[in-house]
Short mmCIF file of N, CA and C in Angstrom, two decimals:
data_model
loop_
_atom_site.label_atom_id
_atom_site.label_comp_id
_atom_site.label_asym_id
_atom_site.label_seq_id
_atom_site.Cartn_x
_atom_site.Cartn_y
_atom_site.Cartn_z
N MET V 1 0.85 -1.17 0.00
CA MET V 1 0.00 0.00 0.00
C MET V 1 0.90 1.24 0.00
N ARG V 2 0.54 2.18 -0.85
CA ARG V 2 1.29 3.43 -0.97
C ARG V 2 0.35 4.62 -0.81
N GLY V 3 0.85 5.62 -0.12
CA GLY V 3 0.04 6.81 0.07
C GLY V 3 0.89 8.06 0.17
N LEU V 4 0.21 9.18 0.11
CA LEU V 4 0.87 10.48 0.21
C LEU V 4 0.02 11.37 1.10
N ILE V 5 0.66 11.98 2.08
CA ILE V 5 0.03 13.00 2.91
C ILE V 5 0.88 14.25 2.75
N TRP V 6 0.22 15.34 2.34
CA TRP V 6 0.97 16.53 1.94
C TRP V 6 0.27 17.78 2.45
N ASN V 7 1.03 18.67 3.06
CA ASN V 7 0.55 20.00 3.43
C ASN V 7 0.74 20.87 2.18
N CYS V 8 -0.27 20.90 1.34
CA CYS V 8 -0.11 21.48 0.00
C CYS V 8 -0.25 23.00 -0.05
N ARG V 9 -0.80 23.62 0.99
CA ARG V 9 -0.97 25.08 1.07
C ARG V 9 -1.73 25.64 -0.13
N GLY V 10 -2.79 24.96 -0.51
CA GLY V 10 -3.66 25.45 -1.58
C GLY V 10 -3.71 24.53 -2.77
N VAL V 11 -4.78 23.78 -2.86
CA VAL V 11 -4.91 22.82 -3.95
C VAL V 11 -5.34 23.49 -5.26
N GLY V 12 -5.78 24.73 -5.21
CA GLY V 12 -6.21 25.45 -6.40
C GLY V 12 -5.10 26.16 -7.14
N LYS V 13 -3.87 26.03 -6.68
CA LYS V 13 -2.76 26.70 -7.35
C LYS V 13 -2.56 26.16 -8.77
N ARG V 14 -2.04 27.00 -9.61
CA ARG V 14 -1.79 26.63 -11.00
C ARG V 14 -0.87 25.40 -11.08
N GLY V 15 -1.31 24.39 -11.82
CA GLY V 15 -0.52 23.19 -12.03
C GLY V 15 -0.64 22.15 -10.93
N MET V 16 -1.35 22.47 -9.85
CA MET V 16 -1.45 21.53 -8.72
C MET V 16 -2.23 20.27 -9.11
N ALA V 17 -3.32 20.40 -9.84
CA ALA V 17 -4.12 19.23 -10.22
C ALA V 17 -3.31 18.28 -11.09
N THR V 18 -2.55 18.83 -12.02
CA THR V 18 -1.71 18.00 -12.89
C THR V 18 -0.62 17.31 -12.07
N CYS V 19 -0.03 18.04 -11.15
CA CYS V 19 1.00 17.48 -10.27
C CYS V 19 0.44 16.31 -9.46
N LEU V 20 -0.74 16.50 -8.88
CA LEU V 20 -1.35 15.44 -8.07
C LEU V 20 -1.73 14.24 -8.92
N SER V 21 -2.28 14.48 -10.09
CA SER V 21 -2.63 13.39 -11.00
C SER V 21 -1.40 12.60 -11.40
N ASP V 22 -0.32 13.30 -11.72
CA ASP V 22 0.93 12.63 -12.09
C ASP V 22 1.51 11.84 -10.93
N LEU V 23 1.51 12.42 -9.73
CA LEU V 23 2.02 11.71 -8.55
C LEU V 23 1.23 10.44 -8.27
N THR V 24 -0.08 10.54 -8.41
CA THR V 24 -0.95 9.41 -8.14
C THR V 24 -0.67 8.25 -9.11
N SER V 25 -0.54 8.56 -10.38
CA SER V 25 -0.31 7.50 -11.36
C SER V 25 1.14 7.02 -11.37
N ASP V 26 2.10 7.94 -11.25
CA ASP V 26 3.52 7.56 -11.30
C ASP V 26 3.91 6.65 -10.14
N HIS V 27 3.30 6.87 -8.98
CA HIS V 27 3.68 6.11 -7.79
C HIS V 27 2.62 5.09 -7.37
N SER V 28 1.62 4.87 -8.19
CA SER V 28 0.54 3.91 -7.92
C SER V 28 -0.01 4.08 -6.51
N LEU V 29 -0.40 5.31 -6.18
CA LEU V 29 -0.88 5.60 -4.83
C LEU V 29 -2.24 4.95 -4.57
N ASP V 30 -2.41 4.47 -3.33
CA ASP V 30 -3.67 3.90 -2.89
C ASP V 30 -4.49 4.90 -2.10
N PHE V 31 -3.83 5.89 -1.51
CA PHE V 31 -4.55 6.96 -0.82
C PHE V 31 -3.77 8.26 -0.92
N LEU V 32 -4.52 9.34 -0.80
CA LEU V 32 -3.96 10.68 -0.92
C LEU V 32 -4.63 11.56 0.12
N GLY V 33 -3.85 12.23 0.93
CA GLY V 33 -4.37 13.15 1.94
C GLY V 33 -3.72 14.50 1.78
N LEU V 34 -4.53 15.52 1.60
CA LEU V 34 -4.01 16.87 1.42
C LEU V 34 -4.51 17.76 2.55
N GLN V 35 -3.59 18.42 3.21
CA GLN V 35 -3.91 19.35 4.29
C GLN V 35 -3.81 20.77 3.75
N GLU V 36 -4.54 21.68 4.40
CA GLU V 36 -4.55 23.10 4.05
C GLU V 36 -4.86 23.32 2.58
N THR V 37 -5.97 22.74 2.14
CA THR V 37 -6.39 22.89 0.75
C THR V 37 -6.89 24.29 0.45
N MET V 38 -7.35 25.00 1.47
CA MET V 38 -7.88 26.36 1.34
C MET V 38 -9.12 26.39 0.44
N LYS V 39 -9.88 25.31 0.41
CA LYS V 39 -11.10 25.24 -0.39
C LYS V 39 -12.27 24.81 0.49
N ARG V 40 -13.43 25.42 0.22
CA ARG V 40 -14.64 25.06 0.97
C ARG V 40 -15.33 23.86 0.35
N ASP V 41 -15.20 23.70 -0.98
CA ASP V 41 -15.92 22.64 -1.67
C ASP V 41 -15.09 22.17 -2.86
N PHE V 42 -15.34 20.94 -3.28
CA PHE V 42 -14.67 20.37 -4.44
C PHE V 42 -15.73 19.92 -5.43
N THR V 43 -15.74 20.52 -6.60
CA THR V 43 -16.69 20.16 -7.64
C THR V 43 -16.23 18.88 -8.33
N PRO V 44 -17.14 18.18 -8.99
CA PRO V 44 -16.72 17.01 -9.77
C PRO V 44 -15.66 17.35 -10.81
N LYS V 45 -15.74 18.55 -11.38
CA LYS V 45 -14.75 18.98 -12.37
C LYS V 45 -13.36 19.10 -11.73
N CYS V 46 -13.31 19.68 -10.54
CA CYS V 46 -12.03 19.84 -9.82
C CYS V 46 -11.44 18.47 -9.48
N LEU V 47 -12.26 17.58 -8.95
CA LEU V 47 -11.79 16.24 -8.61
C LEU V 47 -11.41 15.45 -9.85
N GLY V 48 -12.09 15.70 -10.96
CA GLY V 48 -11.78 15.03 -12.22
C GLY V 48 -10.42 15.41 -12.77
N ARG V 49 -9.96 16.62 -12.46
CA ARG V 49 -8.62 17.03 -12.88
C ARG V 49 -7.55 16.29 -12.08
N ILE V 50 -7.84 16.02 -10.82
CA ILE V 50 -6.91 15.29 -9.96
C ILE V 50 -6.97 13.79 -10.25
N ASP V 51 -8.17 13.29 -10.50
CA ASP V 51 -8.44 11.86 -10.66
C ASP V 51 -9.22 11.64 -11.97
N PRO V 52 -8.57 11.77 -13.12
CA PRO V 52 -9.29 11.72 -14.40
C PRO V 52 -9.96 10.39 -14.71
N PHE V 53 -9.51 9.30 -14.11
CA PHE V 53 -10.10 7.99 -14.38
C PHE V 53 -11.07 7.54 -13.30
N ASP V 54 -11.40 8.44 -12.38
CA ASP V 54 -12.37 8.17 -11.32
C ASP V 54 -12.04 6.90 -10.53
N LEU V 55 -10.77 6.79 -10.14
CA LEU V 55 -10.31 5.61 -9.39
C LEU V 55 -10.48 5.77 -7.88
N PHE V 56 -10.65 7.01 -7.42
CA PHE V 56 -10.65 7.30 -5.99
C PHE V 56 -12.05 7.68 -5.49
N ARG V 57 -12.26 7.42 -4.23
CA ARG V 57 -13.44 7.91 -3.51
C ARG V 57 -12.96 9.09 -2.68
N TRP V 58 -13.63 10.25 -2.79
CA TRP V 58 -13.16 11.49 -2.18
C TRP V 58 -14.07 11.96 -1.05
N ASN V 59 -13.45 12.45 0.01
CA ASN V 59 -14.12 13.12 1.13
C ASN V 59 -13.28 14.31 1.53
N TRP V 60 -13.93 15.32 2.10
CA TRP V 60 -13.17 16.50 2.52
C TRP V 60 -13.81 17.18 3.70
N VAL V 61 -12.97 17.94 4.38
CA VAL V 61 -13.39 18.85 5.45
C VAL V 61 -13.14 20.24 4.89
N PRO V 62 -14.17 21.08 4.81
CA PRO V 62 -13.99 22.38 4.17
C PRO V 62 -13.12 23.34 4.98
N SER V 63 -12.49 24.23 4.27
CA SER V 63 -11.77 25.33 4.90
C SER V 63 -12.80 26.33 5.42
N VAL V 64 -12.56 26.87 6.60
CA VAL V 64 -13.48 27.83 7.20
C VAL V 64 -12.85 29.21 7.10
N PRO V 65 -13.47 30.13 6.34
CA PRO V 65 -12.87 31.46 6.12
C PRO V 65 -12.60 32.24 7.40
N SER V 66 -13.40 32.04 8.42
CA SER V 66 -13.20 32.80 9.66
C SER V 66 -11.94 32.38 10.41
N GLU V 67 -11.35 31.26 10.01
CA GLU V 67 -10.14 30.77 10.67
C GLU V 67 -8.87 31.22 9.96
N GLY V 68 -8.97 32.16 9.06
CA GLY V 68 -7.79 32.66 8.36
C GLY V 68 -7.65 32.04 6.99
N LYS V 69 -6.45 32.12 6.45
CA LYS V 69 -6.20 31.63 5.10
C LYS V 69 -5.60 30.24 5.09
N SER V 70 -6.13 29.38 5.90
CA SER V 70 -5.66 28.00 5.90
C SER V 70 -6.83 27.09 6.20
N GLY V 71 -6.56 25.84 6.33
CA GLY V 71 -7.59 24.87 6.66
C GLY V 71 -8.04 24.09 5.44
N GLY V 72 -8.84 23.10 5.71
CA GLY V 72 -9.36 22.24 4.67
C GLY V 72 -8.52 21.00 4.51
N ILE V 73 -9.20 19.87 4.39
CA ILE V 73 -8.53 18.58 4.20
C ILE V 73 -9.25 17.85 3.08
N LEU V 74 -8.50 17.25 2.18
CA LEU V 74 -9.04 16.41 1.13
C LEU V 74 -8.40 15.04 1.25
N CYS V 75 -9.23 14.02 1.23
CA CYS V 75 -8.73 12.64 1.35
C CYS V 75 -9.36 11.80 0.25
N GLY V 76 -8.53 11.06 -0.43
CA GLY V 76 -9.00 10.15 -1.47
C GLY V 76 -8.43 8.76 -1.24
N VAL V 77 -9.27 7.74 -1.40
CA VAL V 77 -8.83 6.35 -1.29
C VAL V 77 -9.19 5.62 -2.58
N ARG V 78 -8.28 4.82 -3.02
CA ARG V 78 -8.50 4.07 -4.26
C ARG V 78 -9.59 3.02 -4.03
N GLN V 79 -10.62 3.07 -4.84
CA GLN V 79 -11.80 2.24 -4.63
C GLN V 79 -11.54 0.75 -4.84
N ASP V 80 -10.60 0.38 -5.69
CA ASP V 80 -10.36 -1.05 -5.93
C ASP V 80 -9.36 -1.65 -4.94
N THR V 81 -8.79 -0.83 -4.06
CA THR V 81 -7.81 -1.30 -3.09
C THR V 81 -8.30 -1.20 -1.66
N LEU V 82 -8.92 -0.07 -1.32
CA LEU V 82 -9.34 0.20 0.06
C LEU V 82 -10.85 0.40 0.13
N GLU V 83 -11.39 0.10 1.28
CA GLU V 83 -12.82 0.29 1.52
C GLU V 83 -13.00 1.42 2.52
N LEU V 84 -13.82 2.40 2.17
CA LEU V 84 -14.10 3.51 3.05
C LEU V 84 -15.29 3.12 3.93
N VAL V 85 -15.04 3.03 5.25
CA VAL V 85 -16.09 2.57 6.17
C VAL V 85 -16.86 3.74 6.75
N ALA V 86 -16.17 4.75 7.23
CA ALA V 86 -16.86 5.90 7.81
C ALA V 86 -16.06 7.16 7.60
#
């Protein structure tokens, strides 16, 4: 099992989706955890840029604007490898 946990300081930065997609495929990651995404919500389009083949199941904790310019967690687990229980 391979995974990546990264304090990315903003998942919406230019080139970040391509970087994450490349990391996921190049290293055959089974899970991905991103801290400080600075995003309140993730659209299917946004997740599709990170996971173009829809291999992962995604959950997130939104960033709260009142807490400053940080926060937010995005977690993805590969559906054919891991089971998301709760």
